[in-house]
Amino acid sequence: MRINHDYRRSGALAYLGAYDVHHARVFGRCESSTGIEPFTALVDQVMTAELYASARRVFWIVDNGSSHRGKAAIDRLSQRYPNAVMVHTPVHASWLNQVG
């Protein structure tokens, strides 16, 4: 017998976070789903705050999640915030390995 398992969020929220390593500051938001729009809202939250809005460069180190994967995501970010630079971790790397 084959069973197809469907994933249902059942009201669970997605937590998106950004961490400023120089100032030990965490930005976070709860969203009803993940995707380009929730990720863009997090970027807007950070990039409109001072230090980041007037910074010469702000590096966004991201994994390869679908909301920020590839050249289209890099272009979206740089068009919206010319001082933002998106850097992707290796495709099969664990975030814990990047932190450690």
Short mmCIF file of N, CA and C in Angstrom, two decimals, residues 13-99:
data_model
loop_
_atom_site.label_atom_id
_atom_site.label_comp_id
_atom_site.label_asym_id
_atom_site.label_seq_id
_atom_site.Cartn_x
_atom_site.Cartn_y
_atom_site.Cartn_z
N LEU A 13 3.36 29.24 12.37
CA LEU A 13 3.96 30.43 11.79
C LEU A 13 5.40 30.14 11.37
N ALA A 14 5.88 30.92 10.44
CA ALA A 14 7.29 30.85 10.04
C ALA A 14 8.01 32.02 10.71
N TYR A 15 9.15 31.74 11.32
CA TYR A 15 9.96 32.80 11.92
C TYR A 15 11.13 33.09 11.00
N LEU A 16 11.24 34.32 10.57
CA LEU A 16 12.36 34.74 9.75
C LEU A 16 13.24 35.65 10.59
N GLY A 17 14.54 35.46 10.50
CA GLY A 17 15.43 36.25 11.32
C GLY A 17 16.66 36.70 10.57
N ALA A 18 17.20 37.82 10.98
CA ALA A 18 18.46 38.35 10.46
C ALA A 18 19.31 38.71 11.66
N TYR A 19 20.60 38.45 11.56
CA TYR A 19 21.52 38.68 12.69
C TYR A 19 22.65 39.58 12.25
N ASP A 20 22.85 40.67 12.94
CA ASP A 20 23.97 41.58 12.70
C ASP A 20 25.13 41.11 13.56
N VAL A 21 26.13 40.53 12.94
CA VAL A 21 27.25 39.94 13.69
C VAL A 21 28.12 40.99 14.34
N HIS A 22 28.14 42.22 13.83
CA HIS A 22 28.99 43.27 14.41
C HIS A 22 28.39 43.89 15.66
N HIS A 23 27.08 43.91 15.74
CA HIS A 23 26.42 44.57 16.87
C HIS A 23 25.60 43.60 17.72
N ALA A 24 25.67 42.31 17.43
CA ALA A 24 24.91 41.28 18.16
C ALA A 24 23.43 41.65 18.26
N ARG A 25 22.88 42.06 17.13
CA ARG A 25 21.48 42.47 17.08
C ARG A 25 20.70 41.49 16.21
N VAL A 26 19.55 41.07 16.71
CA VAL A 26 18.69 40.14 15.97
C VAL A 26 17.44 40.89 15.52
N PHE A 27 17.09 40.71 14.26
CA PHE A 27 15.83 41.20 13.71
C PHE A 27 14.99 39.97 13.44
N GLY A 28 13.74 40.01 13.78
CA GLY A 28 12.90 38.85 13.54
C GLY A 28 11.47 39.24 13.24
N ARG A 29 10.81 38.34 12.57
CA ARG A 29 9.39 38.52 12.28
C ARG A 29 8.71 37.17 12.13
N CYS A 30 7.46 37.12 12.54
CA CYS A 30 6.63 35.94 12.33
C CYS A 30 5.74 36.20 11.13
N GLU A 31 5.67 35.22 10.27
CA GLU A 31 4.86 35.33 9.06
C GLU A 31 3.98 34.08 8.95
N SER A 32 2.90 34.20 8.23
CA SER A 32 2.00 33.06 8.07
C SER A 32 2.56 32.03 7.08
N SER A 33 3.52 32.45 6.27
CA SER A 33 4.15 31.52 5.33
C SER A 33 5.54 32.03 4.98
N THR A 34 6.27 31.24 4.24
CA THR A 34 7.56 31.68 3.74
C THR A 34 7.39 32.06 2.27
N GLY A 35 8.39 32.68 1.71
CA GLY A 35 8.32 33.06 0.30
C GLY A 35 9.00 34.39 0.06
N ILE A 36 8.90 34.86 -1.15
CA ILE A 36 9.57 36.10 -1.54
C ILE A 36 9.04 37.29 -0.75
N GLU A 37 7.74 37.41 -0.61
CA GLU A 37 7.18 38.57 0.09
C GLU A 37 7.56 38.62 1.57
N PRO A 38 7.46 37.52 2.33
CA PRO A 38 7.90 37.58 3.73
C PRO A 38 9.41 37.86 3.85
N PHE A 39 10.22 37.28 2.97
CA PHE A 39 11.65 37.54 3.00
C PHE A 39 11.93 39.02 2.69
N THR A 40 11.21 39.56 1.71
CA THR A 40 11.38 40.98 1.36
C THR A 40 10.97 41.87 2.53
N ALA A 41 9.95 41.49 3.26
CA ALA A 41 9.53 42.27 4.44
C ALA A 41 10.63 42.29 5.49
N LEU A 42 11.33 41.16 5.68
CA LEU A 42 12.45 41.13 6.62
C LEU A 42 13.58 42.03 6.13
N VAL A 43 13.89 41.94 4.85
CA VAL A 43 14.95 42.79 4.27
C VAL A 43 14.57 44.26 4.45
N ASP A 44 13.33 44.62 4.18
CA ASP A 44 12.88 46.00 4.35
C ASP A 44 13.01 46.45 5.80
N GLN A 45 12.65 45.57 6.73
CA GLN A 45 12.75 45.89 8.16
C GLN A 45 14.18 46.25 8.53
N VAL A 46 15.14 45.49 8.02
CA VAL A 46 16.55 45.73 8.34
C VAL A 46 17.09 46.92 7.56
N MET A 47 16.88 46.93 6.26
CA MET A 47 17.55 47.90 5.40
C MET A 47 17.01 49.33 5.53
N THR A 48 15.85 49.51 6.14
CA THR A 48 15.34 50.86 6.37
C THR A 48 15.76 51.39 7.73
N ALA A 49 16.34 50.54 8.57
CA ALA A 49 16.83 50.97 9.87
C ALA A 49 18.21 51.62 9.70
N GLU A 50 18.49 52.60 10.54
CA GLU A 50 19.78 53.25 10.44
C GLU A 50 20.90 52.31 10.83
N LEU A 51 22.01 52.61 10.39
CA LEU A 51 23.23 51.82 10.27
C LEU A 51 23.22 51.12 8.92
N TYR A 52 22.11 50.48 8.58
CA TYR A 52 22.05 49.69 7.36
C TYR A 52 21.63 50.55 6.16
N ALA A 53 20.69 51.47 6.37
CA ALA A 53 20.22 52.32 5.28
C ALA A 53 21.35 53.19 4.73
N SER A 54 22.22 53.65 5.60
CA SER A 54 23.30 54.54 5.16
C SER A 54 24.66 53.83 5.04
N ALA A 55 24.68 52.54 5.27
CA ALA A 55 25.96 51.79 5.19
C ALA A 55 26.43 51.70 3.75
N ARG A 56 27.73 51.65 3.58
CA ARG A 56 28.29 51.50 2.24
C ARG A 56 27.92 50.15 1.64
N ARG A 57 28.01 49.08 2.47
CA ARG A 57 27.61 47.74 2.03
C ARG A 57 27.02 46.99 3.20
N VAL A 58 26.01 46.20 2.90
CA VAL A 58 25.40 45.31 3.89
C VAL A 58 25.35 43.93 3.24
N PHE A 59 26.03 42.98 3.86
CA PHE A 59 26.07 41.63 3.32
C PHE A 59 24.93 40.80 3.89
N TRP A 60 24.19 40.15 3.01
CA TRP A 60 23.13 39.21 3.39
C TRP A 60 23.63 37.82 3.06
N ILE A 61 23.96 37.04 4.08
CA ILE A 61 24.42 35.67 3.88
C ILE A 61 23.20 34.78 4.06
N VAL A 62 22.82 34.10 2.99
CA VAL A 62 21.58 33.33 2.97
C VAL A 62 21.84 31.91 2.48
N ASP A 63 20.95 31.01 2.85
CA ASP A 63 21.02 29.66 2.31
C ASP A 63 20.36 29.67 0.93
N ASN A 64 20.07 28.53 0.40
CA ASN A 64 19.49 28.45 -0.94
C ASN A 64 18.00 28.17 -0.91
N GLY A 65 17.31 28.75 0.07
CA GLY A 65 15.87 28.63 0.14
C GLY A 65 15.22 29.27 -1.08
N SER A 66 14.06 28.79 -1.45
CA SER A 66 13.43 29.22 -2.70
C SER A 66 13.11 30.71 -2.73
N SER A 67 12.97 31.35 -1.58
CA SER A 67 12.62 32.77 -1.57
C SER A 67 13.82 33.68 -1.83
N HIS A 68 15.02 33.12 -1.79
CA HIS A 68 16.22 33.94 -2.01
C HIS A 68 17.32 33.15 -2.72
N ARG A 69 16.91 32.32 -3.66
CA ARG A 69 17.85 31.48 -4.41
C ARG A 69 18.15 32.09 -5.77
N GLY A 70 19.39 32.02 -6.18
CA GLY A 70 19.76 32.34 -7.55
C GLY A 70 19.92 33.80 -7.91
N LYS A 71 20.20 34.01 -9.18
CA LYS A 71 20.47 35.36 -9.70
C LYS A 71 19.25 36.27 -9.60
N ALA A 72 18.06 35.74 -9.79
CA ALA A 72 16.85 36.57 -9.69
C ALA A 72 16.74 37.21 -8.31
N ALA A 73 17.06 36.44 -7.26
CA ALA A 73 17.00 36.97 -5.89
C ALA A 73 18.09 38.02 -5.68
N ILE A 74 19.27 37.77 -6.21
CA ILE A 74 20.37 38.73 -6.09
C ILE A 74 19.98 40.04 -6.78
N ASP A 75 19.42 39.94 -7.97
CA ASP A 75 18.99 41.13 -8.71
C ASP A 75 17.88 41.88 -7.98
N ARG A 76 16.90 41.13 -7.43
CA ARG A 76 15.80 41.77 -6.68
C ARG A 76 16.35 42.59 -5.52
N LEU A 77 17.29 42.00 -4.79
CA LEU A 77 17.85 42.67 -3.62
C LEU A 77 18.66 43.90 -4.03
N SER A 78 19.52 43.75 -5.02
CA SER A 78 20.38 44.89 -5.41
C SER A 78 19.59 46.01 -6.07
N GLN A 79 18.50 45.70 -6.75
CA GLN A 79 17.66 46.76 -7.32
C GLN A 79 16.93 47.54 -6.23
N ARG A 80 16.49 46.81 -5.21
CA ARG A 80 15.75 47.45 -4.12
C ARG A 80 16.69 48.22 -3.19
N TYR A 81 17.87 47.63 -2.92
CA TYR A 81 18.86 48.23 -2.03
C TYR A 81 20.24 48.09 -2.66
N PRO A 82 20.72 49.12 -3.36
CA PRO A 82 22.00 49.03 -4.06
C PRO A 82 23.20 48.75 -3.15
N ASN A 83 23.08 49.05 -1.86
CA ASN A 83 24.18 48.79 -0.93
C ASN A 83 24.14 47.38 -0.34
N ALA A 84 23.17 46.58 -0.73
CA ALA A 84 23.04 45.21 -0.22
C ALA A 84 23.72 44.22 -1.16
N VAL A 85 24.44 43.29 -0.57
CA VAL A 85 25.15 42.25 -1.33
C VAL A 85 24.69 40.90 -0.80
N MET A 86 24.11 40.07 -1.66
CA MET A 86 23.65 38.74 -1.25
C MET A 86 24.74 37.72 -1.51
N VAL A 87 25.03 36.92 -0.48
CA VAL A 87 26.02 35.85 -0.57
C VAL A 87 25.33 34.55 -0.17
N HIS A 88 25.42 33.54 -1.03
CA HIS A 88 24.80 32.25 -0.74
C HIS A 88 25.80 31.28 -0.11
N THR A 89 25.33 30.51 0.85
CA THR A 89 26.15 29.43 1.39
C THR A 89 26.19 28.31 0.35
N PRO A 90 27.15 27.39 0.45
CA PRO A 90 27.17 26.26 -0.49
C PRO A 90 25.84 25.50 -0.44
N VAL A 91 25.44 24.98 -1.58
CA VAL A 91 24.11 24.36 -1.73
C VAL A 91 23.83 23.28 -0.69
N HIS A 92 24.76 22.40 -0.42
CA HIS A 92 24.49 21.29 0.49
C HIS A 92 25.09 21.50 1.88
N ALA A 93 25.40 22.72 2.22
CA ALA A 93 25.99 23.01 3.52
C ALA A 93 24.89 23.19 4.57
N SER A 94 25.16 22.72 5.74
CA SER A 94 24.26 22.92 6.86
C SER A 94 24.53 24.29 7.47
N TRP A 95 23.48 24.97 7.93
CA TRP A 95 23.68 26.25 8.62
C TRP A 95 24.54 26.06 9.86
N LEU A 96 24.39 24.94 10.55
CA LEU A 96 25.19 24.71 11.74
C LEU A 96 26.67 24.63 11.39
N ASN A 97 27.00 24.04 10.25
CA ASN A 97 28.39 23.99 9.83
C ASN A 97 28.92 25.39 9.52
N GLN A 98 28.08 26.27 9.01
CA GLN A 98 28.51 27.62 8.70
C GLN A 98 28.77 28.42 9.96
N VAL A 99 27.98 28.17 10.99
CA VAL A 99 28.12 28.91 12.25
C VAL A 99 29.33 28.43 13.03
#
